[in-house]
């Protein structure tokens, strides 16, 4: 349903991303790219209807683990 | 300055608290949650952190110290202070597997699929990242758990530089015990 999409990263941009990863901030180039895209999507798109359900799942999980009231 | 160690539960926050304590930093903790098989060296937690959504001013007790505040509660820290946050990152499959074990031991197994939880936690982490980006009072150092384990000296030095404190890097690095790195994923 969701499929996949490949983007080719090269040259200076890739080098800079690799430096960020090397600096220890991210586990991999993939993680860096996904994190940045998720952040940008969150800014551009309106909150989706699933957001409340997501929050509830996280809340229940953290309560079960004893980390929140 | 208030130093906060944050991240999802089971992302390595306890290890980082232990490292800071070994390095010479005063940590704000209590002994409410005892060491157990999930965290044999202790959780280094501070129970009142749970109250931050209702009593955010409690964070003032952490002035000049390091305190663990999980990502969900990080959203409740009040403005008007200076914070340095070390945010632990670990692959979600490893975090969820480790949380599953902890939930089972607590007698509260979770039947929600990892697919749904992964999506929910990604949304949560995005919300936290966006919040942090819009908080000029919060400086953030993101710290990959696996990278920390692979090169503890280098990353202890990064933490020392970020906090601008005279911490003992060697003592911090000695806290890393690879035998406690369980629930590894292939990602």
PDB file of C-alpha atoms in Angstrom:
ATOM      1  CA  UNK A   1       0.000   0.000   0.000  1.00  0.00           C
ATOM      2  CA  UNK A   2       2.722   2.442   0.936  1.00  0.00           C
ATOM      3  CA  UNK A   3       5.431   1.298  -1.474  1.00  0.00           C
ATOM      4  CA  UNK A   4       8.893   2.771  -1.352  1.00  0.00           C
ATOM      5  CA  UNK A   5      10.908   5.472  -3.038  1.00  0.00           C
ATOM      6  CA  UNK A   6      14.628   5.778  -3.502  1.00  0.00           C
ATOM      7  CA  UNK A   7      16.511   9.066  -3.532  1.00  0.00           C
ATOM      8  CA  UNK A   8      20.132   9.253  -4.617  1.00  0.00           C
ATOM      9  CA  UNK A   9      22.336  11.284  -2.307  1.00  0.00           C
ATOM     10  CA  UNK A  10      25.781  12.234  -3.491  1.00  0.00           C
ATOM     11  CA  UNK A  11      28.533  14.803  -3.418  1.00  0.00           C
ATOM     12  CA  UNK A  12      28.761  17.500  -0.803  1.00  0.00           C
ATOM     13  CA  UNK A  13      25.286  16.870   0.614  1.00  0.00           C
ATOM     14  CA  UNK A  14      26.064  13.219   1.276  1.00  0.00           C
ATOM     15  CA  UNK A  15      29.430  14.129   2.795  1.00  0.00           C
ATOM     16  CA  UNK A  16      27.801  16.568   5.189  1.00  0.00           C
ATOM     17  CA  UNK A  17      25.178  14.021   6.228  1.00  0.00           C
ATOM     18  CA  UNK A  18      27.893  11.431   6.799  1.00  0.00           C
ATOM     19  CA  UNK A  19      29.699  13.926   9.028  1.00  0.00           C
ATOM     20  CA  UNK A  20      26.537  14.341  11.095  1.00  0.00           C
ATOM     21  CA  UNK A  21      26.267  10.568  11.428  1.00  0.00           C
ATOM     22  CA  UNK A  22      29.962  10.260  12.289  1.00  0.00           C
ATOM     23  CA  UNK A  23      29.544  12.935  14.943  1.00  0.00           C
ATOM     24  CA  UNK A  24      27.318  10.498  16.778  1.00  0.00           C
ATOM     25  CA  UNK A  25      24.030  12.282  16.428  1.00  0.00           C
ATOM     26  CA  UNK A  26      22.392   9.628  14.265  1.00  0.00           C
ATOM     27  CA  UNK A  27      22.797   5.900  13.819  1.00  0.00           C
ATOM     28  CA  UNK A  28      22.962   5.975  10.022  1.00  0.00           C
ATOM     29  CA  UNK A  29      22.449   8.107   6.917  1.00  0.00           C
ATOM     30  CA  UNK A  30      19.037   6.478   6.494  1.00  0.00           C
ATOM     31  CA  UNK A  31      18.023   7.453  10.026  1.00  0.00           C
ATOM     32  CA  UNK A  32      19.197  11.011   9.475  1.00  0.00           C
ATOM     33  CA  UNK A  33      17.228  11.406   6.247  1.00  0.00           C
ATOM     34  CA  UNK A  34      14.066   9.846   7.663  1.00  0.00           C
ATOM     35  CA  UNK A  35      14.224  12.005  10.798  1.00  0.00           C
ATOM     36  CA  UNK A  36      14.642  15.226   8.819  1.00  0.00           C
ATOM     37  CA  UNK A  37      11.825  14.314   6.444  1.00  0.00           C
ATOM     38  CA  UNK A  38       9.486  13.421   9.313  1.00  0.00           C
ATOM     39  CA  UNK A  39      10.188  16.750  10.972  1.00  0.00           C
ATOM     40  CA  UNK A  40       9.535  18.666   7.756  1.00  0.00           C
ATOM     41  CA  UNK A  41       6.319  16.741   7.052  1.00  0.00           C
ATOM     42  CA  UNK A  42       5.097  17.553  10.526  1.00  0.00           C
ATOM     43  CA  UNK A  43       5.604  21.246   9.812  1.00  0.00           C
ATOM     44  CA  UNK A  44       3.975  21.237   6.376  1.00  0.00           C
ATOM     45  CA  UNK A  45       1.029  18.872   6.766  1.00  0.00           C
ATOM     46  CA  UNK A  46      -1.851  19.469   9.191  1.00  0.00           C
ATOM     47  CA  UNK A  47      -2.064  17.069  12.137  1.00  0.00           C
ATOM     48  CA  UNK A  48      -3.689  13.870  10.942  1.00  0.00           C
ATOM     49  CA  UNK A  49      -6.626  12.202  12.595  1.00  0.00           C
ATOM     50  CA  UNK A  50      -4.496   9.313  13.677  1.00  0.00           C
ATOM     51  CA  UNK A  51      -2.433  11.583  15.889  1.00  0.00           C
ATOM     52  CA  UNK A  52      -4.759  11.330  18.864  1.00  0.00           C
ATOM     53  CA  UNK A  53      -4.782   7.555  18.581  1.00  0.00           C
ATOM     54  CA  UNK A  54      -0.981   7.524  18.369  1.00  0.00           C
ATOM     55  CA  UNK A  55      -0.706   9.652  21.481  1.00  0.00           C
ATOM     56  CA  UNK A  56      -3.019   7.310  23.341  1.00  0.00           C
ATOM     57  CA  UNK A  57      -0.928   4.282  22.338  1.00  0.00           C
ATOM     58  CA  UNK A  58       2.236   5.959  23.583  1.00  0.00           C
ATOM     59  CA  UNK A  59       0.552   7.060  26.795  1.00  0.00           C
ATOM     60  CA  UNK A  60      -0.751   3.565  27.584  1.00  0.00           C
ATOM     61  CA  UNK A  61       2.623   2.010  26.837  1.00  0.00           C
ATOM     62  CA  UNK A  62       4.498   4.455  29.074  1.00  0.00           C
ATOM     63  CA  UNK A  63       1.954   4.005  31.845  1.00  0.00           C
ATOM     64  CA  UNK A  64       2.406   0.245  31.622  1.00  0.00           C
ATOM     65  CA  UNK A  65       6.147   0.708  31.949  1.00  0.00           C
ATOM     66  CA  UNK A  66       5.632   2.912  34.979  1.00  0.00           C
ATOM     67  CA  UNK A  67       7.104   6.083  33.508  1.00  0.00           C
ATOM     68  CA  UNK A  68       4.064   8.351  33.598  1.00  0.00           C
ATOM     69  CA  UNK A  69       0.975   8.655  35.754  1.00  0.00           C
TER      70      UNK A  69
ATOM     71  CA  UNK B   1      21.757  25.104  34.154  1.00  0.00           C
ATOM     72  CA  UNK B   2      19.664  21.972  34.363  1.00  0.00           C
ATOM     73  CA  UNK B   3      21.010  18.887  32.604  1.00  0.00           C
ATOM     74  CA  UNK B   4      18.376  16.469  31.390  1.00  0.00           C
ATOM     75  CA  UNK B   5      18.947  12.954  30.102  1.00  0.00           C
ATOM     76  CA  UNK B   6      16.008  12.080  27.914  1.00  0.00           C
ATOM     77  CA  UNK B   7      14.760   9.635  25.310  1.00  0.00           C
ATOM     78  CA  UNK B   8      12.308   6.783  25.133  1.00  0.00           C
ATOM     79  CA  UNK B   9      12.328   4.282  27.985  1.00  0.00           C
ATOM     80  CA  UNK B  10      14.942   1.579  27.216  1.00  0.00           C
ATOM     81  CA  UNK B  11      16.999   3.844  24.961  1.00  0.00           C
ATOM     82  CA  UNK B  12      20.027   3.985  27.256  1.00  0.00           C
ATOM     83  CA  UNK B  13      19.036   6.837  29.561  1.00  0.00           C
ATOM     84  CA  UNK B  14      20.026   4.948  32.733  1.00  0.00           C
ATOM     85  CA  UNK B  15      23.462   4.201  31.319  1.00  0.00           C
ATOM     86  CA  UNK B  16      23.980   7.848  30.519  1.00  0.00           C
ATOM     87  CA  UNK B  17      22.941   8.875  34.030  1.00  0.00           C
ATOM     88  CA  UNK B  18      25.447   6.361  35.436  1.00  0.00           C
ATOM     89  CA  UNK B  19      28.121   7.803  33.162  1.00  0.00           C
ATOM     90  CA  UNK B  20      27.440  11.355  34.308  1.00  0.00           C
ATOM     91  CA  UNK B  21      27.560  10.294  37.956  1.00  0.00           C
ATOM     92  CA  UNK B  22      30.836   8.429  37.377  1.00  0.00           C
ATOM     93  CA  UNK B  23      32.203  11.472  35.595  1.00  0.00           C
ATOM     94  CA  UNK B  24      31.662  13.572  38.690  1.00  0.00           C
ATOM     95  CA  UNK B  25      28.287  15.145  38.080  1.00  0.00           C
ATOM     96  CA  UNK B  26      25.648  15.344  40.788  1.00  0.00           C
ATOM     97  CA  UNK B  27      22.539  13.495  39.675  1.00  0.00           C
ATOM     98  CA  UNK B  28      19.043  14.018  40.982  1.00  0.00           C
ATOM     99  CA  UNK B  29      17.645  10.602  41.752  1.00  0.00           C
ATOM    100  CA  UNK B  30      15.791   8.650  44.406  1.00  0.00           C
ATOM    101  CA  UNK B  31      15.572   4.975  45.161  1.00  0.00           C
ATOM    102  CA  UNK B  32      11.912   4.481  44.319  1.00  0.00           C
ATOM    103  CA  UNK B  33      12.625   2.149  41.419  1.00  0.00           C
ATOM    104  CA  UNK B  34      15.100  -0.487  42.531  1.00  0.00           C
ATOM    105  CA  UNK B  35      17.670  -2.197  40.324  1.00  0.00           C
ATOM    106  CA  UNK B  36      16.242  -5.319  38.673  1.00  0.00           C
ATOM    107  CA  UNK B  37      16.980  -7.718  35.851  1.00  0.00           C
ATOM    108  CA  UNK B  38      15.987  -5.068  33.288  1.00  0.00           C
ATOM    109  CA  UNK B  39      18.408  -2.565  34.794  1.00  0.00           C
ATOM    110  CA  UNK B  40      20.858  -4.375  37.083  1.00  0.00           C
ATOM    111  CA  UNK B  41      22.774  -1.174  37.802  1.00  0.00           C
ATOM    112  CA  UNK B  42      19.702   0.828  38.686  1.00  0.00           C
ATOM    113  CA  UNK B  43      17.450   3.254  36.899  1.00  0.00           C
ATOM    114  CA  UNK B  44      18.805   6.536  38.297  1.00  0.00           C
ATOM    115  CA  UNK B  45      15.275   7.884  38.197  1.00  0.00           C
ATOM    116  CA  UNK B  46      13.593  10.692  40.054  1.00  0.00           C
ATOM    117  CA  UNK B  47      10.000   9.817  40.829  1.00  0.00           C
ATOM    118  CA  UNK B  48       8.710  13.430  40.967  1.00  0.00           C
ATOM    119  CA  UNK B  49       9.511  13.731  37.234  1.00  0.00           C
ATOM    120  CA  UNK B  50       6.155  12.018  36.700  1.00  0.00           C
ATOM    121  CA  UNK B  51       4.470  15.045  38.257  1.00  0.00           C
ATOM    122  CA  UNK B  52       5.964  17.549  35.805  1.00  0.00           C
ATOM    123  CA  UNK B  53       2.785  17.833  33.685  1.00  0.00           C
ATOM    124  CA  UNK B  54       0.935  19.088  36.794  1.00  0.00           C
ATOM    125  CA  UNK B  55       3.806  20.686  38.699  1.00  0.00           C
ATOM    126  CA  UNK B  56       6.412  21.786  36.148  1.00  0.00           C
ATOM    127  CA  UNK B  57       8.241  23.937  38.701  1.00  0.00           C
ATOM    128  CA  UNK B  58       9.500  20.740  40.342  1.00  0.00           C
ATOM    129  CA  UNK B  59      12.237  20.754  37.724  1.00  0.00           C
ATOM    130  CA  UNK B  60      13.933  23.535  39.691  1.00  0.00           C
ATOM    131  CA  UNK B  61      15.167  20.861  42.096  1.00  0.00           C
ATOM    132  CA  UNK B  62      17.485  19.759  39.300  1.00  0.00           C
ATOM    133  CA  UNK B  63      19.307  23.076  39.025  1.00  0.00           C
ATOM    134  CA  UNK B  64      23.045  22.366  38.766  1.00  0.00           C
ATOM    135  CA  UNK B  65      22.391  18.622  38.505  1.00  0.00           C
ATOM    136  CA  UNK B  66      21.500  15.967  35.961  1.00  0.00           C
ATOM    137  CA  UNK B  67      18.066  14.383  35.974  1.00  0.00           C
ATOM    138  CA  UNK B  68      16.358  11.746  33.859  1.00  0.00           C
ATOM    139  CA  UNK B  69      13.169  12.978  32.192  1.00  0.00           C
ATOM    140  CA  UNK B  70      11.731  10.637  29.570  1.00  0.00           C
ATOM    141  CA  UNK B  71      10.702  12.111  26.227  1.00  0.00           C
ATOM    142  CA  UNK B  72       6.994  12.309  27.045  1.00  0.00           C
ATOM    143  CA  UNK B  73       7.670  14.335  30.186  1.00  0.00           C
ATOM    144  CA  UNK B  74      10.226  16.511  28.422  1.00  0.00           C
ATOM    145  CA  UNK B  75       7.248  18.202  26.775  1.00  0.00           C
ATOM    146  CA  UNK B  76       6.284  19.540  30.217  1.00  0.00           C
ATOM    147  CA  UNK B  77       9.495  21.257  31.295  1.00  0.00           C
ATOM    148  CA  UNK B  78       8.734  24.941  31.886  1.00  0.00           C
ATOM    149  CA  UNK B  79      10.296  27.885  30.100  1.00  0.00           C
ATOM    150  CA  UNK B  80      12.397  30.441  31.916  1.00  0.00           C
ATOM    151  CA  UNK B  81      15.333  28.148  32.729  1.00  0.00           C
ATOM    152  CA  UNK B  82      18.397  27.014  30.817  1.00  0.00           C
ATOM    153  CA  UNK B  83      18.499  23.354  29.910  1.00  0.00           C
ATOM    154  CA  UNK B  84      20.989  21.056  28.283  1.00  0.00           C
ATOM    155  CA  UNK B  85      19.353  17.879  27.049  1.00  0.00           C
ATOM    156  CA  UNK B  86      21.205  14.724  26.083  1.00  0.00           C
ATOM    157  CA  UNK B  87      18.667  12.832  24.014  1.00  0.00           C
ATOM    158  CA  UNK B  88      19.304   9.116  23.671  1.00  0.00           C
ATOM    159  CA  UNK B  89      18.492   7.420  20.376  1.00  0.00           C
ATOM    160  CA  UNK B  90      18.240   3.714  19.747  1.00  0.00           C
ATOM    161  CA  UNK B  91      16.567   1.770  16.930  1.00  0.00           C
ATOM    162  CA  UNK B  92      12.853   1.404  17.679  1.00  0.00           C
ATOM    163  CA  UNK B  93      12.803  -2.397  17.178  1.00  0.00           C
ATOM    164  CA  UNK B  94      15.356  -2.733  19.995  1.00  0.00           C
ATOM    165  CA  UNK B  95      13.482  -0.321  22.233  1.00  0.00           C
ATOM    166  CA  UNK B  96      10.160  -2.077  21.698  1.00  0.00           C
ATOM    167  CA  UNK B  97      11.662  -5.532  22.287  1.00  0.00           C
ATOM    168  CA  UNK B  98      13.271  -4.336  25.508  1.00  0.00           C
ATOM    169  CA  UNK B  99      10.051  -2.641  26.628  1.00  0.00           C
ATOM    170  CA  UNK B 100       8.127  -5.857  25.895  1.00  0.00           C
ATOM    171  CA  UNK B 101      10.380  -7.782  28.260  1.00  0.00           C
ATOM    172  CA  UNK B 102       9.997  -5.154  30.940  1.00  0.00           C
ATOM    173  CA  UNK B 103       6.208  -5.155  30.551  1.00  0.00           C
ATOM    174  CA  UNK B 104       6.105  -8.936  30.793  1.00  0.00           C
ATOM    175  CA  UNK B 105       8.116  -8.860  34.006  1.00  0.00           C
ATOM    176  CA  UNK B 106       5.773  -6.203  35.380  1.00  0.00           C
ATOM    177  CA  UNK B 107       2.835  -8.451  34.552  1.00  0.00           C
ATOM    178  CA  UNK B 108       1.467  -5.949  32.049  1.00  0.00           C
ATOM    179  CA  UNK B 109       2.065  -7.447  28.604  1.00  0.00           C
ATOM    180  CA  UNK B 110       1.045  -5.223  25.708  1.00  0.00           C
ATOM    181  CA  UNK B 111      -0.949  -6.783  22.857  1.00  0.00           C
ATOM    182  CA  UNK B 112      -0.549  -3.823  20.492  1.00  0.00           C
ATOM    183  CA  UNK B 113       1.436  -4.709  17.351  1.00  0.00           C
ATOM    184  CA  UNK B 114       4.944  -3.381  16.907  1.00  0.00           C
ATOM    185  CA  UNK B 115       3.850  -1.894  13.609  1.00  0.00           C
ATOM    186  CA  UNK B 116       1.294   0.309  15.361  1.00  0.00           C
ATOM    187  CA  UNK B 117       3.671   1.132  18.199  1.00  0.00           C
ATOM    188  CA  UNK B 118       6.458   2.027  15.794  1.00  0.00           C
ATOM    189  CA  UNK B 119       4.182   4.448  13.997  1.00  0.00           C
ATOM    190  CA  UNK B 120       2.973   5.931  17.288  1.00  0.00           C
ATOM    191  CA  UNK B 121       6.465   6.364  18.701  1.00  0.00           C
ATOM    192  CA  UNK B 122       7.669   7.930  15.461  1.00  0.00           C
ATOM    193  CA  UNK B 123       4.875  10.482  15.736  1.00  0.00           C
ATOM    194  CA  UNK B 124       5.832  11.050  19.352  1.00  0.00           C
ATOM    195  CA  UNK B 125       9.517  11.553  18.555  1.00  0.00           C
ATOM    196  CA  UNK B 126       8.621  13.977  15.790  1.00  0.00           C
ATOM    197  CA  UNK B 127       6.492  15.965  18.225  1.00  0.00           C
ATOM    198  CA  UNK B 128       9.346  16.050  20.722  1.00  0.00           C
ATOM    199  CA  UNK B 129      11.856  17.114  18.051  1.00  0.00           C
ATOM    200  CA  UNK B 130       9.589  19.900  16.843  1.00  0.00           C
ATOM    201  CA  UNK B 131       9.073  21.099  20.396  1.00  0.00           C
ATOM    202  CA  UNK B 132      12.799  21.117  21.093  1.00  0.00           C
ATOM    203  CA  UNK B 133      13.519  23.012  17.891  1.00  0.00           C
ATOM    204  CA  UNK B 134      11.182  25.752  19.052  1.00  0.00           C
ATOM    205  CA  UNK B 135      12.704  26.048  22.518  1.00  0.00           C
ATOM    206  CA  UNK B 136      15.741  28.362  22.462  1.00  0.00           C
ATOM    207  CA  UNK B 137      16.157  27.687  26.181  1.00  0.00           C
ATOM    208  CA  UNK B 138      16.987  24.034  25.441  1.00  0.00           C
ATOM    209  CA  UNK B 139      20.278  22.901  23.871  1.00  0.00           C
ATOM    210  CA  UNK B 140      20.243  19.345  22.619  1.00  0.00           C
ATOM    211  CA  UNK B 141      22.910  16.708  22.075  1.00  0.00           C
ATOM    212  CA  UNK B 142      21.554  13.616  20.359  1.00  0.00           C
ATOM    213  CA  UNK B 143      23.426  10.498  21.371  1.00  0.00           C
ATOM    214  CA  UNK B 144      23.115   7.216  19.500  1.00  0.00           C
ATOM    215  CA  UNK B 145      23.077   4.310  21.950  1.00  0.00           C
ATOM    216  CA  UNK B 146      24.938   1.896  19.704  1.00  0.00           C
ATOM    217  CA  UNK B 147      27.534   4.484  18.777  1.00  0.00           C
ATOM    218  CA  UNK B 148      28.048   5.250  22.434  1.00  0.00           C
ATOM    219  CA  UNK B 149      28.661   1.575  23.166  1.00  0.00           C
ATOM    220  CA  UNK B 150      31.023   1.242  20.229  1.00  0.00           C
ATOM    221  CA  UNK B 151      33.214   4.182  21.208  1.00  0.00           C
ATOM    222  CA  UNK B 152      32.536   5.229  24.799  1.00  0.00           C
ATOM    223  CA  UNK B 153      35.662   7.373  25.180  1.00  0.00           C
ATOM    224  CA  UNK B 154      34.948   9.473  22.129  1.00  0.00           C
ATOM    225  CA  UNK B 155      31.319  10.026  23.015  1.00  0.00           C
ATOM    226  CA  UNK B 156      32.058  10.666  26.684  1.00  0.00           C
ATOM    227  CA  UNK B 157      34.326  13.443  25.465  1.00  0.00           C
ATOM    228  CA  UNK B 158      31.474  14.766  23.275  1.00  0.00           C
ATOM    229  CA  UNK B 159      29.203  14.827  26.314  1.00  0.00           C
ATOM    230  CA  UNK B 160      31.839  16.594  28.390  1.00  0.00           C
ATOM    231  CA  UNK B 161      32.304  19.207  25.648  1.00  0.00           C
ATOM    232  CA  UNK B 162      28.555  19.695  25.295  1.00  0.00           C
ATOM    233  CA  UNK B 163      28.035  20.199  29.020  1.00  0.00           C
ATOM    234  CA  UNK B 164      31.202  22.286  29.329  1.00  0.00           C
ATOM    235  CA  UNK B 165      31.943  20.617  32.663  1.00  0.00           C
ATOM    236  CA  UNK B 166      35.141  19.129  34.042  1.00  0.00           C
ATOM    237  CA  UNK B 167      33.988  15.525  33.853  1.00  0.00           C
ATOM    238  CA  UNK B 168      36.208  12.444  34.100  1.00  0.00           C
ATOM    239  CA  UNK B 169      35.913  10.979  30.611  1.00  0.00           C
ATOM    240  CA  UNK B 170      37.701   7.713  31.434  1.00  0.00           C
ATOM    241  CA  UNK B 171      35.427   7.062  34.424  1.00  0.00           C
ATOM    242  CA  UNK B 172      32.380   7.782  32.274  1.00  0.00           C
ATOM    243  CA  UNK B 173      33.508   5.388  29.560  1.00  0.00           C
ATOM    244  CA  UNK B 174      34.134   2.628  32.107  1.00  0.00           C
ATOM    245  CA  UNK B 175      30.414   2.530  32.861  1.00  0.00           C
ATOM    246  CA  UNK B 176      29.732   0.998  29.474  1.00  0.00           C
ATOM    247  CA  UNK B 177      29.168  -2.730  29.856  1.00  0.00           C
ATOM    248  CA  UNK B 178      28.503  -4.442  26.537  1.00  0.00           C
ATOM    249  CA  UNK B 179      27.078  -7.481  28.331  1.00  0.00           C
ATOM    250  CA  UNK B 180      24.070  -5.331  29.191  1.00  0.00           C
ATOM    251  CA  UNK B 181      23.400  -4.583  25.506  1.00  0.00           C
ATOM    252  CA  UNK B 182      20.554  -6.980  24.912  1.00  0.00           C
ATOM    253  CA  UNK B 183      17.687  -6.914  22.412  1.00  0.00           C
ATOM    254  CA  UNK B 184      19.942  -6.091  19.503  1.00  0.00           C
ATOM    255  CA  UNK B 185      18.334  -5.580  16.128  1.00  0.00           C
ATOM    256  CA  UNK B 186      20.003  -5.998  12.771  1.00  0.00           C
ATOM    257  CA  UNK B 187      19.067  -2.491  11.601  1.00  0.00           C
TER     258      UNK B 187
END
